C-alpha atoms as a printed R data frame, in Angstrom:
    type eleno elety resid chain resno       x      y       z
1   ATOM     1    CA   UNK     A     1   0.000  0.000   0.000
2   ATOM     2    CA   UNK     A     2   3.054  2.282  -0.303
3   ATOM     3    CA   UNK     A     3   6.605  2.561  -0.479
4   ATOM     4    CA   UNK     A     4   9.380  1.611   1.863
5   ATOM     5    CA   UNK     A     5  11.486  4.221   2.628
6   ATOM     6    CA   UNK     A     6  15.804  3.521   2.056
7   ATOM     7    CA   UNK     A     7  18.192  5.871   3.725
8   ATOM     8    CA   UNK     A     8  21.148  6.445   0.960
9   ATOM     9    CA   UNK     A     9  24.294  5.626   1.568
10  ATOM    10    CA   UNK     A    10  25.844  8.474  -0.137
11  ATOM    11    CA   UNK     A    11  23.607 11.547  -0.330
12  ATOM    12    CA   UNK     A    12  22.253 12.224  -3.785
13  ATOM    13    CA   UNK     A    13  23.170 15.842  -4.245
14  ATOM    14    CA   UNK     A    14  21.427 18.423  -6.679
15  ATOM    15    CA   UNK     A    15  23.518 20.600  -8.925
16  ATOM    16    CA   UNK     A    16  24.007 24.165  -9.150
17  ATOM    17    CA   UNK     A    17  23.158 25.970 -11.886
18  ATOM    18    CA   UNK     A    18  25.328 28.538 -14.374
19  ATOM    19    CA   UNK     A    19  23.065 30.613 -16.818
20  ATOM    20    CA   UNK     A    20  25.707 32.421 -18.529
21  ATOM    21    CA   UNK     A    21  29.180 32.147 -20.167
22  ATOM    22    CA   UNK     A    22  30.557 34.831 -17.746
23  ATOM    23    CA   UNK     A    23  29.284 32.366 -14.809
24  ATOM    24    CA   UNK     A    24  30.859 28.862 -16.377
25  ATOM    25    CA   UNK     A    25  34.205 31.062 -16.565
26  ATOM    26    CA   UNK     A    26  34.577 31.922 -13.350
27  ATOM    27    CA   UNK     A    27  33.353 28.680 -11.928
28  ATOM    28    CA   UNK     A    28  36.088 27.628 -13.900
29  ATOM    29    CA   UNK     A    29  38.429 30.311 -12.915
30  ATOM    30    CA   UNK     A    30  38.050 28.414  -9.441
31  ATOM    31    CA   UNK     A    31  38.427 25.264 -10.083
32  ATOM    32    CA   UNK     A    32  42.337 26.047 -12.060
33  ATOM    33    CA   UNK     A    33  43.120 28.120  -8.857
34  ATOM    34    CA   UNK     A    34  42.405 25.844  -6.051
35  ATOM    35    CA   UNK     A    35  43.643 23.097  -8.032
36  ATOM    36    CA   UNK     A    36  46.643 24.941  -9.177
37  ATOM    37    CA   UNK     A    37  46.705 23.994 -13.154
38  ATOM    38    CA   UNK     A    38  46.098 26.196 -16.155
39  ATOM    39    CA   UNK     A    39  43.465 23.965 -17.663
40  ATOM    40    CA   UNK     A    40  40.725 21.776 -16.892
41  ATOM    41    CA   UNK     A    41  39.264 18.568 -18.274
42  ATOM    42    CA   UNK     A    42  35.341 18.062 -18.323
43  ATOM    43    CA   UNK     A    43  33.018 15.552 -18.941
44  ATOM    44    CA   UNK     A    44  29.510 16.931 -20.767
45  ATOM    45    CA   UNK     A    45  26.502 15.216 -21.079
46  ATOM    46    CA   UNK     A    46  23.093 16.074 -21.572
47  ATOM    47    CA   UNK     A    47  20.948 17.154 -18.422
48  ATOM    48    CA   UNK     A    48  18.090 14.109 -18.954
49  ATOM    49    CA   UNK     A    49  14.748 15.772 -17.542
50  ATOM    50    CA   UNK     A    50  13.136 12.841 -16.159
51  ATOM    51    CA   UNK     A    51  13.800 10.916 -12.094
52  ATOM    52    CA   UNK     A    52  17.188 10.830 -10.205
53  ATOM    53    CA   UNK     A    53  17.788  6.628  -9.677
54  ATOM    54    CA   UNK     A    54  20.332  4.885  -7.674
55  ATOM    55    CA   UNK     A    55  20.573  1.466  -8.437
56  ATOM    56    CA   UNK     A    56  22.700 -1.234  -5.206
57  ATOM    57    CA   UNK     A    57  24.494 -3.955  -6.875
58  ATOM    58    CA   UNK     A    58  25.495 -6.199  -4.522
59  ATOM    59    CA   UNK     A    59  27.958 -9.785  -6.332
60  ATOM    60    CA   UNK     A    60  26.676 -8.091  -9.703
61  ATOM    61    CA   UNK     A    61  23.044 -8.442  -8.594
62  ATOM    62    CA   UNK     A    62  20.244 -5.584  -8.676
63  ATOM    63    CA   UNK     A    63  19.554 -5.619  -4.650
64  ATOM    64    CA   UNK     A    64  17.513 -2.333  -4.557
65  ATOM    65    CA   UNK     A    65  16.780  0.727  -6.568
66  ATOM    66    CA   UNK     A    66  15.702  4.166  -5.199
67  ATOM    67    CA   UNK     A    67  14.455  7.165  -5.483
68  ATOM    68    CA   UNK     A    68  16.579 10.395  -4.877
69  ATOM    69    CA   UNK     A    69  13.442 11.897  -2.118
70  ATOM    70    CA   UNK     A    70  15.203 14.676  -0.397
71  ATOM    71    CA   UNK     A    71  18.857 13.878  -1.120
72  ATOM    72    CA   UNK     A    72  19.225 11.734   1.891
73  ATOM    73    CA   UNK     A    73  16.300  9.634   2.237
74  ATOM    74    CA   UNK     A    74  14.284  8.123  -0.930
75  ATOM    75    CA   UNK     A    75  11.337  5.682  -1.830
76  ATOM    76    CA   UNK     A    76  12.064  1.848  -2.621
77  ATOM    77    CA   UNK     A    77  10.980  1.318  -6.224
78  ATOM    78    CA   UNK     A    78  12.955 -2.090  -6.786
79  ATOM    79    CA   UNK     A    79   9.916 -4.163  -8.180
80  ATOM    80    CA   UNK     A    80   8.981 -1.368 -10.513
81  ATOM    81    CA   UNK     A    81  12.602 -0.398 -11.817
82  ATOM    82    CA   UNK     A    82  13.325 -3.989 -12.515
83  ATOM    83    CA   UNK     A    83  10.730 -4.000 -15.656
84  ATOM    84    CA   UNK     A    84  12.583 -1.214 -17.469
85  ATOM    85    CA   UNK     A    85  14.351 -3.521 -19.837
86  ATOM    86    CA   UNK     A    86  17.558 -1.003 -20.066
87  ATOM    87    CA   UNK     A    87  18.284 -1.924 -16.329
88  ATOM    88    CA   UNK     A    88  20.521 -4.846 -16.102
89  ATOM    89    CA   UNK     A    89  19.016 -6.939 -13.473
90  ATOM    90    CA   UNK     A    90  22.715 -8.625 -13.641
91  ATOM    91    CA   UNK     A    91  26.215 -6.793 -14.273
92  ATOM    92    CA   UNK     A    92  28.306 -8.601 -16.497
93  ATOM    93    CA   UNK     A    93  32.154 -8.299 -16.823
94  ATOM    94    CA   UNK     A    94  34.734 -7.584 -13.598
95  ATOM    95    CA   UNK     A    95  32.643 -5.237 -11.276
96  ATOM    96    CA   UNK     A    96  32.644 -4.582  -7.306
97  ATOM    97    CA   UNK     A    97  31.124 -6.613  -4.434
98  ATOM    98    CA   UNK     A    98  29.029 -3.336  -4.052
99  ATOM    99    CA   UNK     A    99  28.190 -0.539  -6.821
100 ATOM   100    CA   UNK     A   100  25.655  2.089  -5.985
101 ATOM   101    CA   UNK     A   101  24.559  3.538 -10.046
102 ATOM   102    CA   UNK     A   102  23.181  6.847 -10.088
103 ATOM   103    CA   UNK     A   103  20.904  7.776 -13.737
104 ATOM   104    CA   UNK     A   104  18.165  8.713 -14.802
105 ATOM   105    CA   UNK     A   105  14.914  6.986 -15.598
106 ATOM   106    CA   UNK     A   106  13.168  8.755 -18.862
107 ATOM   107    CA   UNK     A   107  10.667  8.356 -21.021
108 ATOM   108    CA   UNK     A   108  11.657  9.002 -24.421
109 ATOM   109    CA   UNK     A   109   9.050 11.207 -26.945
110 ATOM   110    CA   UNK     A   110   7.731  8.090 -29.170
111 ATOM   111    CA   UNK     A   111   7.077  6.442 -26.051
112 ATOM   112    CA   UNK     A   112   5.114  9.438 -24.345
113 ATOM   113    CA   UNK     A   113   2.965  9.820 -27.173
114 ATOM   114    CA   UNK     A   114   2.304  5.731 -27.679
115 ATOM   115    CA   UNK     A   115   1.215  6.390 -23.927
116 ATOM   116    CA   UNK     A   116  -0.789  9.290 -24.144
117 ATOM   117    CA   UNK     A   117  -2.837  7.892 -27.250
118 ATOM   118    CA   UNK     A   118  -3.662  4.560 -25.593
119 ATOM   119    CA   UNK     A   119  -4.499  6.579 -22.714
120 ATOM   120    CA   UNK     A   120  -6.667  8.731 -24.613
121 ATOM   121    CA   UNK     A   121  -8.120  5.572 -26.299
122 ATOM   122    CA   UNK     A   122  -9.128  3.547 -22.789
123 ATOM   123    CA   UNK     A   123 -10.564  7.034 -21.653
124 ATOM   124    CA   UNK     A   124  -7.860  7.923 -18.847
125 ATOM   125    CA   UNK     A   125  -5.545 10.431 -17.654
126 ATOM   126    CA   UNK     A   126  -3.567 12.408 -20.452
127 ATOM   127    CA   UNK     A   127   0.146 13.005 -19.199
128 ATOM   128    CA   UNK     A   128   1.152 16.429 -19.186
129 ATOM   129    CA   UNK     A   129   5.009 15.695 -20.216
130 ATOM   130    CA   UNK     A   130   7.401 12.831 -20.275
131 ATOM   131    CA   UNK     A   131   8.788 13.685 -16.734
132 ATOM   132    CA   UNK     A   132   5.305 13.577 -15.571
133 ATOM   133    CA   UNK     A   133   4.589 10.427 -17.317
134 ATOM   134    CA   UNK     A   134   7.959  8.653 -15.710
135 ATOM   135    CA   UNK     A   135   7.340  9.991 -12.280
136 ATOM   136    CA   UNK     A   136   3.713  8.505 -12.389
137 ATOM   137    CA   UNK     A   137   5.223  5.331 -14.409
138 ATOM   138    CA   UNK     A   138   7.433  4.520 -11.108
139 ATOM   139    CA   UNK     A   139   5.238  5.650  -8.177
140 ATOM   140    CA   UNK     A   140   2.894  2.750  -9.382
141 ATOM   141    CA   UNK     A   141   2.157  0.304  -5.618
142 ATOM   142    CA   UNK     A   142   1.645 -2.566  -8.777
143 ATOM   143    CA   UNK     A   143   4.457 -3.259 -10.901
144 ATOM   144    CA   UNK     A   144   2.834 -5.161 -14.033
145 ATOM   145    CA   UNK     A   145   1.626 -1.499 -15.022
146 ATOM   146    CA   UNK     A   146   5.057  0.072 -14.445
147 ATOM   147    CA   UNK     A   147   6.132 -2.843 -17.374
148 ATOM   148    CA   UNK     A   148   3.145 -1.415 -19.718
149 ATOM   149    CA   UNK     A   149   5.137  2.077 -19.919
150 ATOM   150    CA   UNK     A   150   8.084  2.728 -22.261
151 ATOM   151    CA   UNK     A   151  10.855  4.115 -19.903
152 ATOM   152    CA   UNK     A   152  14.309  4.209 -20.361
153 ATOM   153    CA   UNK     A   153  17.650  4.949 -18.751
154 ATOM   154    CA   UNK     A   154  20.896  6.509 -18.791
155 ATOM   155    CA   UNK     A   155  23.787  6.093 -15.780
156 ATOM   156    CA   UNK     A   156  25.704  9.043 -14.689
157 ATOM   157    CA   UNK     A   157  27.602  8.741 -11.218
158 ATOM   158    CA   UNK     A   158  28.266  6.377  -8.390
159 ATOM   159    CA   UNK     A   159  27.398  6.655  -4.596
160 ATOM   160    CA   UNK     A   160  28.696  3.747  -2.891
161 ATOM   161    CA   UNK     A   161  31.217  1.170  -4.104
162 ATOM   162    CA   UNK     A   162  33.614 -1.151  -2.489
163 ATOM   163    CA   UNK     A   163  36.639 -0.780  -5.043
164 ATOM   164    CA   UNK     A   164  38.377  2.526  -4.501
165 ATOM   165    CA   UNK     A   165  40.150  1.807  -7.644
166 ATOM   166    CA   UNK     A   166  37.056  1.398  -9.677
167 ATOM   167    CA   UNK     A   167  37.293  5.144 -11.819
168 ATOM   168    CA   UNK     A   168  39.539  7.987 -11.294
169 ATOM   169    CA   UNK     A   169  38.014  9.982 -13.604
170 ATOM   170    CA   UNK     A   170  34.164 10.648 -14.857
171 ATOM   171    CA   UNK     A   171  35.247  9.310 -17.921
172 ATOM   172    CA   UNK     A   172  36.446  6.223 -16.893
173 ATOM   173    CA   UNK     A   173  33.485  5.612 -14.766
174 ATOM   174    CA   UNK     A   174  31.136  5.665 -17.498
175 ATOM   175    CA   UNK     A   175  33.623  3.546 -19.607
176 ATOM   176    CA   UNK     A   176  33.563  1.066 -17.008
177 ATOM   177    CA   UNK     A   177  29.798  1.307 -16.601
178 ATOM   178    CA   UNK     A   178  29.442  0.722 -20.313
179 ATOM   179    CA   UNK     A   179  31.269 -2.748 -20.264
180 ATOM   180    CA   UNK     A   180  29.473 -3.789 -17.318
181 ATOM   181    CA   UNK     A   181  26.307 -3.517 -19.141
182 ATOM   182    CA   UNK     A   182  24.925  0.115 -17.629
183 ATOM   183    CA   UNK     A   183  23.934  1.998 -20.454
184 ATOM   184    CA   UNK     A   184  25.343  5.502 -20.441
185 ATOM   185    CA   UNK     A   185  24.034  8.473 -22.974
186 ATOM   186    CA   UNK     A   186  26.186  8.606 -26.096
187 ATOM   187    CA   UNK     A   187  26.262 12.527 -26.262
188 ATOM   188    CA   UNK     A   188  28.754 11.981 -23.501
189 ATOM   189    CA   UNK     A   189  32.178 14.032 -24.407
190 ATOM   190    CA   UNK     A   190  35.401 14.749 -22.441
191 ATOM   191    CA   UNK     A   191  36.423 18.194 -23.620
192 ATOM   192    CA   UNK     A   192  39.684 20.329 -22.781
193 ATOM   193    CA   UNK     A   193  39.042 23.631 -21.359
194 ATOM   194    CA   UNK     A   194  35.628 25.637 -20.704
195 ATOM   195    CA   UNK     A   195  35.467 27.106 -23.795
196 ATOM   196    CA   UNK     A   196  35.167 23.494 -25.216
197 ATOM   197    CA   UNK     A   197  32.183 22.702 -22.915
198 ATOM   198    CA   UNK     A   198  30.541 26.180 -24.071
199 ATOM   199    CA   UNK     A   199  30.816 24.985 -27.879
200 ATOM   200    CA   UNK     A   200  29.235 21.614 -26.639
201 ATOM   201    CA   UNK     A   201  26.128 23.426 -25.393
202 ATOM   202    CA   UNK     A   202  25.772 25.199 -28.132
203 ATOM   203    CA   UNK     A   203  25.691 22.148 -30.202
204 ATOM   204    CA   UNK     A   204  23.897 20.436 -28.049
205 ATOM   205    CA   UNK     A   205  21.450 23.124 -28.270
206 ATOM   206    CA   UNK     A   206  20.909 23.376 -32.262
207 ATOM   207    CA   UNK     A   207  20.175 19.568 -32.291
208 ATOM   208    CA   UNK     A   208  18.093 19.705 -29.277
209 ATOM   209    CA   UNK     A   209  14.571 19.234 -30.953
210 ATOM   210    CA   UNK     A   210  16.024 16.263 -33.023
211 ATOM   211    CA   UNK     A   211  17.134 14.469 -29.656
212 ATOM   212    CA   UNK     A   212  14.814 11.537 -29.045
213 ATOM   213    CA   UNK     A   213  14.213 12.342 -25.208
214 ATOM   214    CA   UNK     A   214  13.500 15.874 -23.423
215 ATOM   215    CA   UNK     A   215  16.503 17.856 -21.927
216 ATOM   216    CA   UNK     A   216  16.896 20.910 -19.717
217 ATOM   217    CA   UNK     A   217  20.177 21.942 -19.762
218 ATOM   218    CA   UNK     A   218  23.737 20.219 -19.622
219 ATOM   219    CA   UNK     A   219  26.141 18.755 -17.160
């Protein structure tokens, strides 16, 4: 009749936000100073608008999958996330006793409107936008509907995992997700220098309407 609640081992944090070039340069500006080196490598990917996700594999197995909540504490969605068929239920490959996957769970556009029109046709609710139709896709208490809509998902960061060694870069993390069977958005670039990760959101931006999922911004 509802959802348990699971205390994160690693706080999901939220991002802040830049809204000009002027801003990006002078959180970059920062970054070379404290770290004492005249130029910076970044990892940019789109900002998927859809749910925060962390995913516990424990011995490669899916053990538990929540929602972010308020950073710290989050709902237990486990029997509804395992019927999105992107989510390994199993890692394959060489990966930790324990890996806590952060992503997103989406619903891409020629899913939404599939969903919409069959809702339309069996006389229910219309969803106002794909983020609305995920969030309402993974809050259902019965799971068999949760496999009748078309979400997706993309991983983007860790929380807790037992190898210390396992990335030391972003890069490398989602390279490693990759062969373990995670799928990871392939608009992901490592660029040199902020200028580089202004150009990317600019391109990102003139192909935006073509992307087959909604954005709001970039990472």
């Amino acid at each position: 009749s509802h959802f348990d609640q699971v205390t994160h081992a690693v706080s999901m944090l939220s991002l802040d936000n830049a809204f000009s070039l002027e801003e990006l340069e002078a959180f970059d500006k920062r970054l070379r100073e404290a770290l004492e080196v005249d130029v910076l490598d970044y990892a940019c990917e789109p900002k998927l608008d859809g749910l925060a996700m962390s995913l516990r594999y424990e011995k490669g197995a899916l053990v538990q999958a929540a929602t972010r909540g308020d950073g710290r504490v989050g709902e237990n969605v486990t029997e509804n996330v395992k019927t999105i068929s992107a989510v390994p239920l199993r890692l394959k490959g060489d990966f930790p006793d324990v890996l806590e996957v952060r992503g997103e769970v989406f619903m891409p556009l020629s899913g939404f409107a599939q969903l919409n029109e069959r809702q339309q046709q069996q006389g229910e609710k219309i969803f106002a936008n794909p983020r609305n139709a995920a969030a309402g896709s993974l809050r259902q208490l019965d799971s068999k509907i949760t496999a009748t809509r078309p979400l997706d998902f993309f991983a983007y960061a860790m929380g807790e995992v037992s190898d210390k060694n396992f990335a030391t870069t972003h890069h490398d993390m989602l390279a490693t997700f990759k062969s373990l069977g995670l799928p990871v958005n392939p608009e992901s670039l490592t660029l040199k220098g902020i200028q580089a990760c202004a150009d990317y959101y600019d391109g990102l931006l003139k192909k935006r309407d073509a992307l087959p999922y909604e954005i709001d911004g970039v990472v």
